[in-house]
mmCIF file of C-alpha atoms in Angstrom:
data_model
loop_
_atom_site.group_PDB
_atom_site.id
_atom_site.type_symbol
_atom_site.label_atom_id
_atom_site.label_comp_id
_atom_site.label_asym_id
_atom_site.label_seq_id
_atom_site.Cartn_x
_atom_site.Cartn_y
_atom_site.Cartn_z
ATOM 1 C CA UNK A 11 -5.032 -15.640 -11.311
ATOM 2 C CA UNK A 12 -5.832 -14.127 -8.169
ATOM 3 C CA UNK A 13 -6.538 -10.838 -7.120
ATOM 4 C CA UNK A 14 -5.425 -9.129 -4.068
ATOM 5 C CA UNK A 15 -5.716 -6.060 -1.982
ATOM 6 C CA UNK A 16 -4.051 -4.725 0.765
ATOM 7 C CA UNK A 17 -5.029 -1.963 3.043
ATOM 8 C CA UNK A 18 -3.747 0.538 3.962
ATOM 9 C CA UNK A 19 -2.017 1.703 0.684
ATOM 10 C CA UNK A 20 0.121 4.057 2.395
ATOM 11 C CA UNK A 21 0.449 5.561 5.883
ATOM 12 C CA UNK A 22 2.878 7.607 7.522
ATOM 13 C CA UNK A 23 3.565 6.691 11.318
ATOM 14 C CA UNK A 24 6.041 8.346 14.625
ATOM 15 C CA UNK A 25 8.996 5.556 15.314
ATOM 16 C CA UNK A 26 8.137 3.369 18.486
ATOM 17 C CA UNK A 27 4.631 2.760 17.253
ATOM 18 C CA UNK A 28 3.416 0.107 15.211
ATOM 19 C CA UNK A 29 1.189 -0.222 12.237
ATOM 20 C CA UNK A 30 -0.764 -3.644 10.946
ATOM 21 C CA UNK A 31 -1.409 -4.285 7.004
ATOM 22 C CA UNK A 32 -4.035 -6.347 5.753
ATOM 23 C CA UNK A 33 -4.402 -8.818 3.038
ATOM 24 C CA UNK A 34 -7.269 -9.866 1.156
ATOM 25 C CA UNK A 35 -7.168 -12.706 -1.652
ATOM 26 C CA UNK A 36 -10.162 -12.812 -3.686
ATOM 27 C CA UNK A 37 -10.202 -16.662 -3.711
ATOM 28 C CA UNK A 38 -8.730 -19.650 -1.504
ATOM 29 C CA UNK A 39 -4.634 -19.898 -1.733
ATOM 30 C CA UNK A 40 -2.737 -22.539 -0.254
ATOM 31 C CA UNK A 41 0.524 -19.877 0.192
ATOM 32 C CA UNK A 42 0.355 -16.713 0.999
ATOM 33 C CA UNK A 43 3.890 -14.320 1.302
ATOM 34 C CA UNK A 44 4.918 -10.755 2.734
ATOM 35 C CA UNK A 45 8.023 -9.237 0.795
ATOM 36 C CA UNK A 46 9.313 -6.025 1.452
ATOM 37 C CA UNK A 47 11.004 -3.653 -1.126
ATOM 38 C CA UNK A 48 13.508 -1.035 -0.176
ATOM 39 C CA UNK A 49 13.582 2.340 -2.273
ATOM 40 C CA UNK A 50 15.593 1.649 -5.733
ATOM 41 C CA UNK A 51 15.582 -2.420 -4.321
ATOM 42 C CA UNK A 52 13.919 -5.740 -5.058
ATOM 43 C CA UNK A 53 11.903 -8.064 -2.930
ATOM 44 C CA UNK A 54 12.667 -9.325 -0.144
ATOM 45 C CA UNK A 55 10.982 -12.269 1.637
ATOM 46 C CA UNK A 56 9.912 -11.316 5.125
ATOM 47 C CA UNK A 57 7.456 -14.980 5.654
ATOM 48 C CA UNK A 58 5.508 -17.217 4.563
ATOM 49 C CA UNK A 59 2.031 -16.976 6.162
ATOM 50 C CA UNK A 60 1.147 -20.184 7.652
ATOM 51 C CA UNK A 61 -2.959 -20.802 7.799
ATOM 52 C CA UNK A 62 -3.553 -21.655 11.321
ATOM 53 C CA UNK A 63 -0.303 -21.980 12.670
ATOM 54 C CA UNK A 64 2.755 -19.568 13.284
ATOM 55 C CA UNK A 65 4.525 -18.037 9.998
ATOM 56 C CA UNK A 66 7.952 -19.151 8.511
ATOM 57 C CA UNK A 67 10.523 -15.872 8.982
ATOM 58 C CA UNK A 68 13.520 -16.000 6.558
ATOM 59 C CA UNK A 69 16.986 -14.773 7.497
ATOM 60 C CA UNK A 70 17.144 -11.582 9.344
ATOM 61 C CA UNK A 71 13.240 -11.426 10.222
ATOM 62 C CA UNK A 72 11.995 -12.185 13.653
ATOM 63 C CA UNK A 73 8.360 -13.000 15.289
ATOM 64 C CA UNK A 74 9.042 -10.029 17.592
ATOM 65 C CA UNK A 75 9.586 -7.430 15.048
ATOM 66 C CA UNK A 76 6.570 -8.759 12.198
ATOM 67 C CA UNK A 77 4.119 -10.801 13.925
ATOM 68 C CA UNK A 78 1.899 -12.152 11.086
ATOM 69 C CA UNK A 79 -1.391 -13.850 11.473
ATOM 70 C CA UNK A 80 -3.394 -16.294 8.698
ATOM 71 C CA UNK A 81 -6.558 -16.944 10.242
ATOM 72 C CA UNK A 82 -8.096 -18.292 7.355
ATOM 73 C CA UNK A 83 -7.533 -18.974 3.383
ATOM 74 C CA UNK A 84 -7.983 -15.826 1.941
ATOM 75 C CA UNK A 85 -6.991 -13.484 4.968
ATOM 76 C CA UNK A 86 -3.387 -12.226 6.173
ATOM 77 C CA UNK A 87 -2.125 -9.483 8.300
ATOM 78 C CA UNK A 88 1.637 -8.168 9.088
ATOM 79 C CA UNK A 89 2.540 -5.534 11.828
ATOM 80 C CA UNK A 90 5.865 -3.916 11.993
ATOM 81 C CA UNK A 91 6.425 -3.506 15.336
ATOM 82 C CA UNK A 92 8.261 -0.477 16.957
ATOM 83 C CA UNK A 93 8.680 1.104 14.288
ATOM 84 C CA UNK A 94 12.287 3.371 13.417
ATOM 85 C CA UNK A 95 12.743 4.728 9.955
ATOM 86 C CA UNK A 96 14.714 2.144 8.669
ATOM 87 C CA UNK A 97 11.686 0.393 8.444
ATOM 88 C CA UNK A 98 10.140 2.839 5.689
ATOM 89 C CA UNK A 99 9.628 0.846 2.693
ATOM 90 C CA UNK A 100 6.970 -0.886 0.279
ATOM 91 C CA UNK A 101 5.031 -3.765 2.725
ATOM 92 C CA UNK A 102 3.997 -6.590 -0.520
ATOM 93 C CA UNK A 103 1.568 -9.506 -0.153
ATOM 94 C CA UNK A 104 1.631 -12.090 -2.463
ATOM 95 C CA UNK A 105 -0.563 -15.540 -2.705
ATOM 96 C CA UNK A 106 0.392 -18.457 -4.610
ATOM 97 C CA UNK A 107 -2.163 -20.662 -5.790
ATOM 98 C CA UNK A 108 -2.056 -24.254 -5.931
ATOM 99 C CA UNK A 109 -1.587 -25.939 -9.104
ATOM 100 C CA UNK A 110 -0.438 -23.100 -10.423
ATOM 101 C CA UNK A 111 2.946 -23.885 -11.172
ATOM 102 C CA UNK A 112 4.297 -22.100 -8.461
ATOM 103 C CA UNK A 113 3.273 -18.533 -9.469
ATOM 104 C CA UNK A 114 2.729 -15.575 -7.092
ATOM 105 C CA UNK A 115 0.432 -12.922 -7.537
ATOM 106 C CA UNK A 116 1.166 -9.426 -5.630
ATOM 107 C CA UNK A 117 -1.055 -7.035 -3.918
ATOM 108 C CA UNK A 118 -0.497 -3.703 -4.452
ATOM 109 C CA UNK A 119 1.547 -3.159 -1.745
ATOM 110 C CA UNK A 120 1.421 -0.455 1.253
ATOM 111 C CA UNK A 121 4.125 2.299 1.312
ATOM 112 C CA UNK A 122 5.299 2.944 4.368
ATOM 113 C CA UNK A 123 7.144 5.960 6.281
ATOM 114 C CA UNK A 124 8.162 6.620 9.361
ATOM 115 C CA UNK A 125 9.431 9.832 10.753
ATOM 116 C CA UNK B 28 23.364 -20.544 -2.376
ATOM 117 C CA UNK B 29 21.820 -19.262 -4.595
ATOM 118 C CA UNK B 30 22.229 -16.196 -6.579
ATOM 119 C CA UNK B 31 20.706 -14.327 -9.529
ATOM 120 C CA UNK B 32 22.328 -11.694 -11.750
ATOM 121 C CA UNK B 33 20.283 -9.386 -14.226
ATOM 122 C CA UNK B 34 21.649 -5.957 -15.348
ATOM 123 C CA UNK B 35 20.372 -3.291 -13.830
ATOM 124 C CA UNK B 36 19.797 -0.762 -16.593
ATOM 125 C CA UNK B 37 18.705 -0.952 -20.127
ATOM 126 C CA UNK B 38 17.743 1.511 -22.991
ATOM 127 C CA UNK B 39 15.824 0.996 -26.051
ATOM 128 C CA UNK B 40 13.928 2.869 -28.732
ATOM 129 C CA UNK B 41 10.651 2.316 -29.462
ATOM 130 C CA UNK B 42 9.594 -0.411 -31.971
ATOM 131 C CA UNK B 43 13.055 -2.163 -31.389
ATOM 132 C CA UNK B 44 13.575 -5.401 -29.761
ATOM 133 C CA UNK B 45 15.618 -5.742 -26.636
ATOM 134 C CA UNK B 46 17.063 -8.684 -24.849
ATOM 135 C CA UNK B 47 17.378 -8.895 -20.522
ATOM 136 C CA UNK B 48 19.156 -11.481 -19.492
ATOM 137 C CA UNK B 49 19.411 -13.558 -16.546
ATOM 138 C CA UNK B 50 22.028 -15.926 -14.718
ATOM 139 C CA UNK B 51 21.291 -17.654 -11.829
ATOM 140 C CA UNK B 52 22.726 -20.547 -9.455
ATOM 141 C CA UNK B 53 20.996 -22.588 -7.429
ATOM 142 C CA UNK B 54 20.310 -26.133 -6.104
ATOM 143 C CA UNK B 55 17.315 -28.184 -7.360
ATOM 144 C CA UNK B 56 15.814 -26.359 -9.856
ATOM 145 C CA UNK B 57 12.125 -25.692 -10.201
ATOM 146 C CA UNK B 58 11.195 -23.092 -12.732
ATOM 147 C CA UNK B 59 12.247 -19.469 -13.381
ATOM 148 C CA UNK B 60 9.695 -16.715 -13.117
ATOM 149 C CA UNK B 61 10.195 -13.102 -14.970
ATOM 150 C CA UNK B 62 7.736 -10.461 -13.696
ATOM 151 C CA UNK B 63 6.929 -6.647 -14.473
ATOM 152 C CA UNK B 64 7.024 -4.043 -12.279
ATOM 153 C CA UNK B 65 5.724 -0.317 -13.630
ATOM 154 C CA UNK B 66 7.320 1.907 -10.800
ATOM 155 C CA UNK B 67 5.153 2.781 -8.221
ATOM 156 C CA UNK B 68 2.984 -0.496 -8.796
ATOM 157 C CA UNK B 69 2.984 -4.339 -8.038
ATOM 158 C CA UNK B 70 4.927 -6.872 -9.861
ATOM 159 C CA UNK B 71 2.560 -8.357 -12.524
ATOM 160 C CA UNK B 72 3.543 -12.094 -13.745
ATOM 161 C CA UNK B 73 4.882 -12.030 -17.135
ATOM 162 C CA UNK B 74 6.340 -15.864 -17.556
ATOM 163 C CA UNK B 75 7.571 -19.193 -16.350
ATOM 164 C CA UNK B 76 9.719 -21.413 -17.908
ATOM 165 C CA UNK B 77 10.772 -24.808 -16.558
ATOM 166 C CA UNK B 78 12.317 -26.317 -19.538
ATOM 167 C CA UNK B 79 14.517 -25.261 -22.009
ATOM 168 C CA UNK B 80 13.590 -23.688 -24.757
ATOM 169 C CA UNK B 81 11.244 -20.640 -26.032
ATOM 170 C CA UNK B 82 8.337 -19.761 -24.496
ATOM 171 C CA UNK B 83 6.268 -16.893 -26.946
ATOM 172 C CA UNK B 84 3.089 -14.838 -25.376
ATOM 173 C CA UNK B 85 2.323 -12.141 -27.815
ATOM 174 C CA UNK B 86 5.009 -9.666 -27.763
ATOM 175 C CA UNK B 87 7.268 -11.339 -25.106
ATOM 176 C CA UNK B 88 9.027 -14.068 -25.074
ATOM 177 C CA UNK B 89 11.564 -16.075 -22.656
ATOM 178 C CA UNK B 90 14.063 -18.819 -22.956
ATOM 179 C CA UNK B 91 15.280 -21.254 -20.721
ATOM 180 C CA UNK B 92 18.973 -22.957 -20.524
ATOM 181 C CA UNK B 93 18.932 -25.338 -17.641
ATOM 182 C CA UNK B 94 22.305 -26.372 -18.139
ATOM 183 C CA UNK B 95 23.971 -23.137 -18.420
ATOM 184 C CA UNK B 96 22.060 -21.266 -15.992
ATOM 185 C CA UNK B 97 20.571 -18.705 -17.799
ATOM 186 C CA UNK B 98 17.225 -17.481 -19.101
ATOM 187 C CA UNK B 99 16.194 -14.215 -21.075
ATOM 188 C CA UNK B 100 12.929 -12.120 -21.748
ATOM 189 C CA UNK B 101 12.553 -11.005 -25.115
ATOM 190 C CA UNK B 102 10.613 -7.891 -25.917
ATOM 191 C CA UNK B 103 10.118 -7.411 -29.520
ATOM 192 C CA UNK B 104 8.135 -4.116 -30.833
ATOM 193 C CA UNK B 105 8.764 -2.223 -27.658
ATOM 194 C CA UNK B 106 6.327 0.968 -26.711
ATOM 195 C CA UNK B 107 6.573 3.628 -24.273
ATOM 196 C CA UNK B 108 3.996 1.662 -21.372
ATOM 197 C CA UNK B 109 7.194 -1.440 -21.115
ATOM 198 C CA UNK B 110 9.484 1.282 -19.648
ATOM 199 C CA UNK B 111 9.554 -0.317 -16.473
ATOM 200 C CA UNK B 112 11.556 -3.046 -13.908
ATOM 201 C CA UNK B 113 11.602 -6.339 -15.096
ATOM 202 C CA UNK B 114 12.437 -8.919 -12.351
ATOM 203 C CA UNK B 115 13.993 -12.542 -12.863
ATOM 204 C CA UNK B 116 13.069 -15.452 -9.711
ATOM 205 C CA UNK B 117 13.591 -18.723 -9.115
ATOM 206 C CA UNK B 118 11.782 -20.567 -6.510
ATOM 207 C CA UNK B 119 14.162 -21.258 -3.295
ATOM 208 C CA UNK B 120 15.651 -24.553 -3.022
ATOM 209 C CA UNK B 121 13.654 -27.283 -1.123
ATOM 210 C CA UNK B 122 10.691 -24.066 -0.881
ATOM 211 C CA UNK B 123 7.996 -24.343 -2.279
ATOM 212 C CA UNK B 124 6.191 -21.283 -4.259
ATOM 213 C CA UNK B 125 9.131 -18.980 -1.950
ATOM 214 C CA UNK B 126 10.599 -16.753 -4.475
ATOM 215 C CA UNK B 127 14.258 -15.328 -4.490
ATOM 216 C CA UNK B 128 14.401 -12.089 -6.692
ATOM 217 C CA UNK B 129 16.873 -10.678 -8.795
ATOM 218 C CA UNK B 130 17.643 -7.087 -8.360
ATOM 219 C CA UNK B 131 15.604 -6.251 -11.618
ATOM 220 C CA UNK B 132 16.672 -4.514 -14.720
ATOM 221 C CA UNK B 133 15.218 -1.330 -15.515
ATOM 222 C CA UNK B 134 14.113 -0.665 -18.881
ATOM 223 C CA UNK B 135 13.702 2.735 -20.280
ATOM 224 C CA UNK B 136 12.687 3.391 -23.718
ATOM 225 C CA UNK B 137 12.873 5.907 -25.783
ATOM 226 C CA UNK B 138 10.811 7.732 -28.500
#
């Protein structure tokens, strides 16, 4: 298994501004994921983090609205831009290591609000 | 599409064994995932079947019918800590490791 962190855990933030989460796999990955969860909800899949090249945004996520960056293996960041309150939520990383039949590991997510 | 169905609440009592179930549809099947989520905290990885059949870790087991489109997790000698959200996936079709979650079930249990 892998183990991952995210940071920050939790942050409250004004609408119009924009906050960046960080993910940190404790060993290489050859997928890493952002999901979001609504109150009450299940995950959704925002991306797949592509390493060195631009992410894969699913249905209803744009570029514009959660940049995402891979730089390397083991290192991912998402930013919600312009933030409004519908965008308060729980922000969830996930890596998938290869070989592994496919299974995800999740970070511990980062609760967000915005007022 | 595809499309997953679990029921969203469940009860139990202590020490009893309770059953979630899971239907899903979806083109080119690779595998079906069940994971744990304690509220408040990350989904943890509980199992993965991609045949049919009974898979047993320990207390939990799940079960796999390809050609009915259906799996379930089994929880036998429940205790207080597996009150919590238990979440069926199945890999997208054509995606590989992309997940598509169920809505969870949510499994309280009682003294």
């Amino acid at each position: 298994s892998a183990v991952i962190s995210q940071k920050p855990s939790r942050d409250i933030c004004q609408r119009g501004t924009s906050l960046t989460i960080q993910c940190q796999v404790d060993s290489q990955v050859t997928m890493m994921f952002w999901y979001r969860q609504q109150p009450g909800q299940s995950l959704t899949l925002i991306a797949t983090a592509n390493q060195g090249s631009e992410a894969t945004y699913e249905s209803g996520f744009v570029i514009d609205k959660f940049p995402i960056s891979r730089p390397n293996l083991t290192f991912s960041t998402l930013t919600v831009s312009n933030m409004s309150p519908e965008d308060s939520s729980i922000y969830l990383c996930s890596a998938g290591l290869a070989g592994d039949q496919g299974t995800q590991y999740f970070g511990p997510g980062t609760r967000l609000l915005v007022l | 599409g595809q499309n997953i169905d679990q029921p969203t609440e469940m009860t139990a009592t202590e020490g009893a064994i309770v059953q979630i179930n899971c239907t899903y549809q979806t083109s080119g099947f690779n595998g079906l995932f069940w994971y744990q989520q304690h509220a408040g905290e990350a989904p943890t990885f509980l199992s993965y079947n991609v045949l049919d059949g009974l898979e047993e870790k320990g207390r939990f087991s799940s079960f796999l019918s390809r050609s009915k489109g259906y799996s379930y997790l089994l929880l036998k000698e429940l205790q207080m800590k597996d009150s919590a959200s238990y979440l069926c996936a199945v890999p997208f079709s054509g995606g590989y490791n992309k997940l598509i979650f169920g809505a969870g079930t949510r499994l309280a249990v009682h003294p």
